[in-house]
Structures are given as C-alpha cells and as structure tokens.
Coordinates of C-alpha atoms and ligand atoms in Angstrom, one line a residue:
X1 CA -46.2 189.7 175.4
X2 CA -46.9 186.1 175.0
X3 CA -50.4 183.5 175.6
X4 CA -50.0 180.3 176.8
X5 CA -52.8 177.9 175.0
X6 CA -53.6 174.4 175.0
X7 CA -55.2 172.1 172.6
X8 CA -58.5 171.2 173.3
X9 CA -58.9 168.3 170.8
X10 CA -56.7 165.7 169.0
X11 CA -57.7 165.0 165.1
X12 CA -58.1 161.2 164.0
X13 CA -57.9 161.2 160.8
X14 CA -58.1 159.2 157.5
X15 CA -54.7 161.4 156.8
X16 CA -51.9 159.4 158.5
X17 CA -49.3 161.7 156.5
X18 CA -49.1 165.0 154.4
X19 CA -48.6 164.0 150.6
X20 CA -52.0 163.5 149.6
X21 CA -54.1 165.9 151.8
X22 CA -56.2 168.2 149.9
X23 CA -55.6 171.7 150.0
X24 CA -58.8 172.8 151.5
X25 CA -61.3 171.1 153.7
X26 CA -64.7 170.3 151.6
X27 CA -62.6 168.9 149.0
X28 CA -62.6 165.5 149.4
X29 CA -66.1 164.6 150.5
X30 CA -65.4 160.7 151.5
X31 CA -62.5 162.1 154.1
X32 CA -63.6 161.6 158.0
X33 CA -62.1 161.9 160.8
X34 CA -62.8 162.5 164.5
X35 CA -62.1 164.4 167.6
X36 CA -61.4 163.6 170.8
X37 CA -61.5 165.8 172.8
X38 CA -59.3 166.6 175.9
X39 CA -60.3 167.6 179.7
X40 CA -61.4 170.3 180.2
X41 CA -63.3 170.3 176.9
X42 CA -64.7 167.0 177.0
X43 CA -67.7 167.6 178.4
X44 CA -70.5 167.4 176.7
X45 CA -72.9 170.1 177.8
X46 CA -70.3 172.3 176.2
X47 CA -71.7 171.0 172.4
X48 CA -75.5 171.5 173.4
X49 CA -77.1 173.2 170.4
X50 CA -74.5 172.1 168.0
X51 CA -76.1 169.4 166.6
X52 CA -78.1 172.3 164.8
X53 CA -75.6 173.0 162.8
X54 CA -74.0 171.3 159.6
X55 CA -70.5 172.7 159.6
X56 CA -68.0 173.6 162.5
X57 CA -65.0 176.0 161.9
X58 CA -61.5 174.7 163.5
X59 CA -58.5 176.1 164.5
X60 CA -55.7 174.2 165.0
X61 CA -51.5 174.4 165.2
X62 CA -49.9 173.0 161.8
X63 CA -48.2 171.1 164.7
X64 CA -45.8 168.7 161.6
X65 CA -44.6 172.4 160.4
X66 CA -42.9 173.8 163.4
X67 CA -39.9 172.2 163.0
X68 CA -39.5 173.9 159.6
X69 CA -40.4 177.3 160.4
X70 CA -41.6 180.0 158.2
X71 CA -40.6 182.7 155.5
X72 CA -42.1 185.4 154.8
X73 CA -42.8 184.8 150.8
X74 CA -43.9 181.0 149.5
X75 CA -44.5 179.7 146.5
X76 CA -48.3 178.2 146.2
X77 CA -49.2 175.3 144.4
X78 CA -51.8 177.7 142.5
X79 CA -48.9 179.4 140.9
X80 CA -47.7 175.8 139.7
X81 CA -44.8 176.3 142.5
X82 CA -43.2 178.8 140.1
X83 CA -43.9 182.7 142.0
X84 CA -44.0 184.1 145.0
X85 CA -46.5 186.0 147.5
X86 CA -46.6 187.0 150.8
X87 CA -47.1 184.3 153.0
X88 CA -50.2 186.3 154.1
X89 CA -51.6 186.4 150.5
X90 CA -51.3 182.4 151.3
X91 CA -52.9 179.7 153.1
X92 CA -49.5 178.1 153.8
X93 CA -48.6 175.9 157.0
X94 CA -45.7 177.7 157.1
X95 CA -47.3 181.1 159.0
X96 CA -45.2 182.7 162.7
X97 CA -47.9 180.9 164.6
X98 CA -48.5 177.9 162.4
X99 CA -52.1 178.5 162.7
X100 CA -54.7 176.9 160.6
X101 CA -58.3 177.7 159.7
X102 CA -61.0 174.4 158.5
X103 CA -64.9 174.0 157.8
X104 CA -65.5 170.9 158.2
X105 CA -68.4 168.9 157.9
X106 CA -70.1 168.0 161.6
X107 CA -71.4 164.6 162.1
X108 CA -72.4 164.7 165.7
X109 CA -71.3 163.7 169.0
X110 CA -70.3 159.6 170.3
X111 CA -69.2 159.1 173.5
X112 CA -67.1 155.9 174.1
X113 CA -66.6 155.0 177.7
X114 CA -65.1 158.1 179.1
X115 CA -64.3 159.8 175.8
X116 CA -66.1 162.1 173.9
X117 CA -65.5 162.1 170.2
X118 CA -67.0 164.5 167.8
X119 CA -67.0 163.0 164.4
X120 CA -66.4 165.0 161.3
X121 CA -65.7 164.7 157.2
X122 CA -64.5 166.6 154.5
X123 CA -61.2 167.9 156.5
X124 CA -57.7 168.6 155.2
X125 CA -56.2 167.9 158.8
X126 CA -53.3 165.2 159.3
X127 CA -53.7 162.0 161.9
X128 CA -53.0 164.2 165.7
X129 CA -53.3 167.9 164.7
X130 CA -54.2 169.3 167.4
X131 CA -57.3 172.0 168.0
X132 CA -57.3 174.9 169.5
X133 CA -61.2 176.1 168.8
X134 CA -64.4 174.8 167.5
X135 CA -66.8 177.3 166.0
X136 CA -69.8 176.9 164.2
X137 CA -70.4 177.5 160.8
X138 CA -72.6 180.6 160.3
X139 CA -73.5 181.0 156.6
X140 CA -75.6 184.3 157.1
X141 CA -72.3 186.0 157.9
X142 CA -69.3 183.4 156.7
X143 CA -70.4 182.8 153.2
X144 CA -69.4 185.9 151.5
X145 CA -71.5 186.6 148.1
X146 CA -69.2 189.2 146.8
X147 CA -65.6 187.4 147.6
X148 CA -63.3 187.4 145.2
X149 CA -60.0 185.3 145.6
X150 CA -56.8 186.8 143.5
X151 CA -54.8 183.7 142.2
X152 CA -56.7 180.8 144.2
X153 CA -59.9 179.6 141.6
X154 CA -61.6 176.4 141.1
X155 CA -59.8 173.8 138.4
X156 CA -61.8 171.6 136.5
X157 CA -60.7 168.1 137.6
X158 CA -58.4 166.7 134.7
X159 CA -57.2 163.7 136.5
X160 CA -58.7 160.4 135.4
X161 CA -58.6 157.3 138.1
X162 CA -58.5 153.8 137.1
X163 CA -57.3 150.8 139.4
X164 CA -56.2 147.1 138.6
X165 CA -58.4 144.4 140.0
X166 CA -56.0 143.6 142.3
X167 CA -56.4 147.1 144.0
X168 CA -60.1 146.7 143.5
X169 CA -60.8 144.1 145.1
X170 CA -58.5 145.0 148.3
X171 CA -60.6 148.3 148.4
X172 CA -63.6 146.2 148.7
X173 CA -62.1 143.9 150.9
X174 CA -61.2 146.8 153.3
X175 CA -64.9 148.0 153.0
X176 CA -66.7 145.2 154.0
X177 CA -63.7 145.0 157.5
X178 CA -64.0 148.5 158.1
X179 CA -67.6 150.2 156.8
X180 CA -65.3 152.8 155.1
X181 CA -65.4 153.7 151.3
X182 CA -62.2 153.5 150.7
X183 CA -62.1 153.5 146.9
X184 CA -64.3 156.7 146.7
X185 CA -61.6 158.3 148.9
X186 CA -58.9 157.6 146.9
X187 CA -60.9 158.6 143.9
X188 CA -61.4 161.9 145.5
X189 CA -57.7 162.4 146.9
X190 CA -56.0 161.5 143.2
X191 CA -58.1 163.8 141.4
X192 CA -57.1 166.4 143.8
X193 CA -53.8 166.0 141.7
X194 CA -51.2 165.5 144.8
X195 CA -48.3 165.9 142.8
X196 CA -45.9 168.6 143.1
X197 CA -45.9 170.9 139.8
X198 CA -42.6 170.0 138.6
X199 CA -43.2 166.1 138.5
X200 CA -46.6 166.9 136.3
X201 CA -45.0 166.2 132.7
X202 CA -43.1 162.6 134.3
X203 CA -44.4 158.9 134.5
X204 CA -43.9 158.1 138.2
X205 CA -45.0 156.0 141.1
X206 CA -46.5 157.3 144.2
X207 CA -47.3 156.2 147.6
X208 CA -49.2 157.5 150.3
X209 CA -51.2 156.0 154.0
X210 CA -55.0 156.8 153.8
X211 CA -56.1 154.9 157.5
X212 CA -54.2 152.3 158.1
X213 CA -53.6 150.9 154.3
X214 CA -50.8 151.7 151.5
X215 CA -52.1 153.0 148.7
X216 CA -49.6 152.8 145.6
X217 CA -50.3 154.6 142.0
X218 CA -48.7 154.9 138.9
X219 CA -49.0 158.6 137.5
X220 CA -48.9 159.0 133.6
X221 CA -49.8 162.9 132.4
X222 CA -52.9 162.9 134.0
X223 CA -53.5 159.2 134.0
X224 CA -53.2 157.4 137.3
X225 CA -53.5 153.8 137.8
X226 CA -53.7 152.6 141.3
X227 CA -52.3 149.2 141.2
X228 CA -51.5 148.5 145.1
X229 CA -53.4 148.5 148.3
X230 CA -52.1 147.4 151.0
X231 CA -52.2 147.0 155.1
X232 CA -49.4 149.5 156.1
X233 CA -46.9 147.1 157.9
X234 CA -46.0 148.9 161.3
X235 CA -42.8 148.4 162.4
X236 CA -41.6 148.4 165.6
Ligands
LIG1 N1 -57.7 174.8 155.6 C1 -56.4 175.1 156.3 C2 -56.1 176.6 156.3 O1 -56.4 177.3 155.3 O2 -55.5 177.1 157.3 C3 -55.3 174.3 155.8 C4 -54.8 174.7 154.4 S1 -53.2 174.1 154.1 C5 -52.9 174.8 152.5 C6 -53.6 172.4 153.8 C7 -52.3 171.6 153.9 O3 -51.8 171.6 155.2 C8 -52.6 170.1 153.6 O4 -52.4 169.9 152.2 C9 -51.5 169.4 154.4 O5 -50.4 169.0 153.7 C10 -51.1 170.4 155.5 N2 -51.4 170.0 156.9 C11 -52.6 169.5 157.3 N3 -52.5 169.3 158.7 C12 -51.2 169.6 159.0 C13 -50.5 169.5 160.2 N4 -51.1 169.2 161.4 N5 -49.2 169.9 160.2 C14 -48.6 170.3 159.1 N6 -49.2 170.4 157.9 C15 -50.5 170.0 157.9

C-alpha cells in the first residue's frame, strides 16, 4: 500500500544549511522564518481563525536526509554521540519516512502580490523543507503535565559568546540593512553548542550561513569567539 502526498508549503528560513540548527524548535527564540505556501493551499480563507492561536504544529519531509537513508539504531547527541537507541526512541532525521514534527511560533499571515506567506519563529527547519501539514497548537491537550522524557533533559547553557569588534559591528551593520537581530541569533545558535561531541575537548574554527551572511567562530572549551561575519559570496 502506498500514499501519494504533496507539500503544501516551502520553509524560508534563517537556516541556509544544517550545522548550526538547533535540535528542537523553541530553542532559538531570534530564529524566523516563513512559509509560502503552494496552490492549492494558498488560499487564505483556509487560515481563518488561526490568528487565535500562538503556535502551529508542522509536519514536514527531512527532504536533505533522503539521500542518506535510515538505520534502525542512532546515536543521539544527548548520549554525547557515544550509545545507541532505537531510532524510534529518537527524534532523528534519519526515520523510513523522513518525517518531521515542529511547534513553532505563528506570526500571522502577509500576502505579497499573489503569494501567501505565513511567517513564523523559533523553528529548527532548514532554508526549503518542505510541509506537509499545519496544525495548531492546542495546549489543553498537547502540553502534557505528567511527560517524562528518558535520556532527552534540559542542559544548563555552559557556552559563553563573545565576538571581536570587527564581527560586531558587521552584525550591526546587517541590522540596520535588514531589520533582523542578527547578533541575538547567533548568541542563541552558539550556546546551543553545535559541535559534534567528539570535537568538545579541541580548539577549532567553525563556519556556518545564518540568512544570507558567513558567520565564522573560534571554539575554545566552551569559549567561542566569533571573529567573522560576512556576506556569503554566491558563486555561480
Ligand atoms: N523538531 C523536529 C522533529 O522532532 O521531528 C526536528 C528535530 S531534528 C533532531 C532537528 C535537526 O534536523 C536539526 O538540527 C537539523 O540539522 C535537521 N534538519 C532540519 N531540517 C531538515 C531538513 N529539511 N532535512 C534534513 N535535516 C533537517
């Protein structure tokens, strides 16, 4: 037996590649992003009521982990890379489907000429996921009081940011070109700790695209400096 199904939605996010994406949406509270959504679903009678809501569930295809397939044991980052469960014990990309489950934060609804966008924050969804469902956020039956959740818990954050002047001020620069907080995102994403667990204990230099701009950090322990921020240079 097999379903056919189609994205209704494309993500635009600040994400424009996976190192660096939080693990979970509502992590990173400065990360935004929109939808557009795709005929037939971009019509906007079909959000009437939403607006009511603060958060929207979303389903979407891991589409950037098809190519690797699955296995049916991983090893999660909350396990410092080092055991394995079953992948259904994990919230992996890796899954038969490649299915994935977000709350995000719902902003509302901006049509641009013949697009309809909805814009959201606090996602952990790469630049052109695509959606399969929008739901909204129901915490009378979704936020579960008596949860508890085996090997996943909350971590202090240990991971202290600091950036040259140089970086700084190219933060600032972007701000006052684009409207976005740019510095508060990268704040957010860094002390998310994107580094794989065997790198922790070495001094090393990172990179990763947050919109449109190169962000470059030195990692010492659990010191980073962020020392470059730059245009990303799009070649063609
Ligand atoms: N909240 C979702 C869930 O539980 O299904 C995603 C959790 S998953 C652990 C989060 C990771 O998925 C991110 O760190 C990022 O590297 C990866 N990711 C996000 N969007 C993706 C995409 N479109 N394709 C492949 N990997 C993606």
């Amino acid at each position: 037996m097999e379903y056919k199904i189609k994205p209704i939605g494309l993500i635009h996010s600040c994400y424009r590649e996976k190192f660096g994406i939080p693990r979970q949406s509502g992590l990173v509270k400065n990360a935004t992003g929109m939808i557009e959504m795709l005929s037939p679903c971009n019509r906007e009678e079909m959000f009437k009521e939403l607006d009511s809501f603060s958060h929207i569930w979303l389903q979407f295809l891991f589409h950037e982990a098809v190519s690797d397939g699955w296995r049916p044991t991983v090893r999660p980052p909350w396990l410092g890379g080092q055991k394995r469960v079953g992948l259904f014990a994990s919230r992996s990309p890796h899954r038969p489907n490649f299915l994935g489950l977000s709350a995000v934060r719902y902003r509302g609804l901006r049509k641009e000429k013949t697009k309809l966008f909805l814009d959201i924050s606090e996602l952990d969804l790469l630049d052109g996921t695509p959606i399969l469902d929008i739901k909204p956020y129901v915490p009378y039956s979704d936020k579960l009081e008596d949860a508890t959740s085996g090997f996943v818990q909350f971590a202090e954050k240990q991971v202290v940011v600091t950036f040259t002047s140089e970086a700084e001020s190219a933060c600032l620069h972007y701000q006052q070109t684009s409207g976005r907080d740019l510095k508060s995102l990268i704040c957010e994403v860094l002390e998310q700790d994107p580094r794989p667990a065997r790198q922790r204990q070495k001094q090393r230099e990172y990179g990763m695209l947050l919109w449109e701009m190169n962000i470059r950090w030195v990692a010492e322990k659990m010191r980073f400096t962020v020392f470059s921020v730059q245009e990303e240079r799009m070649d063609s």
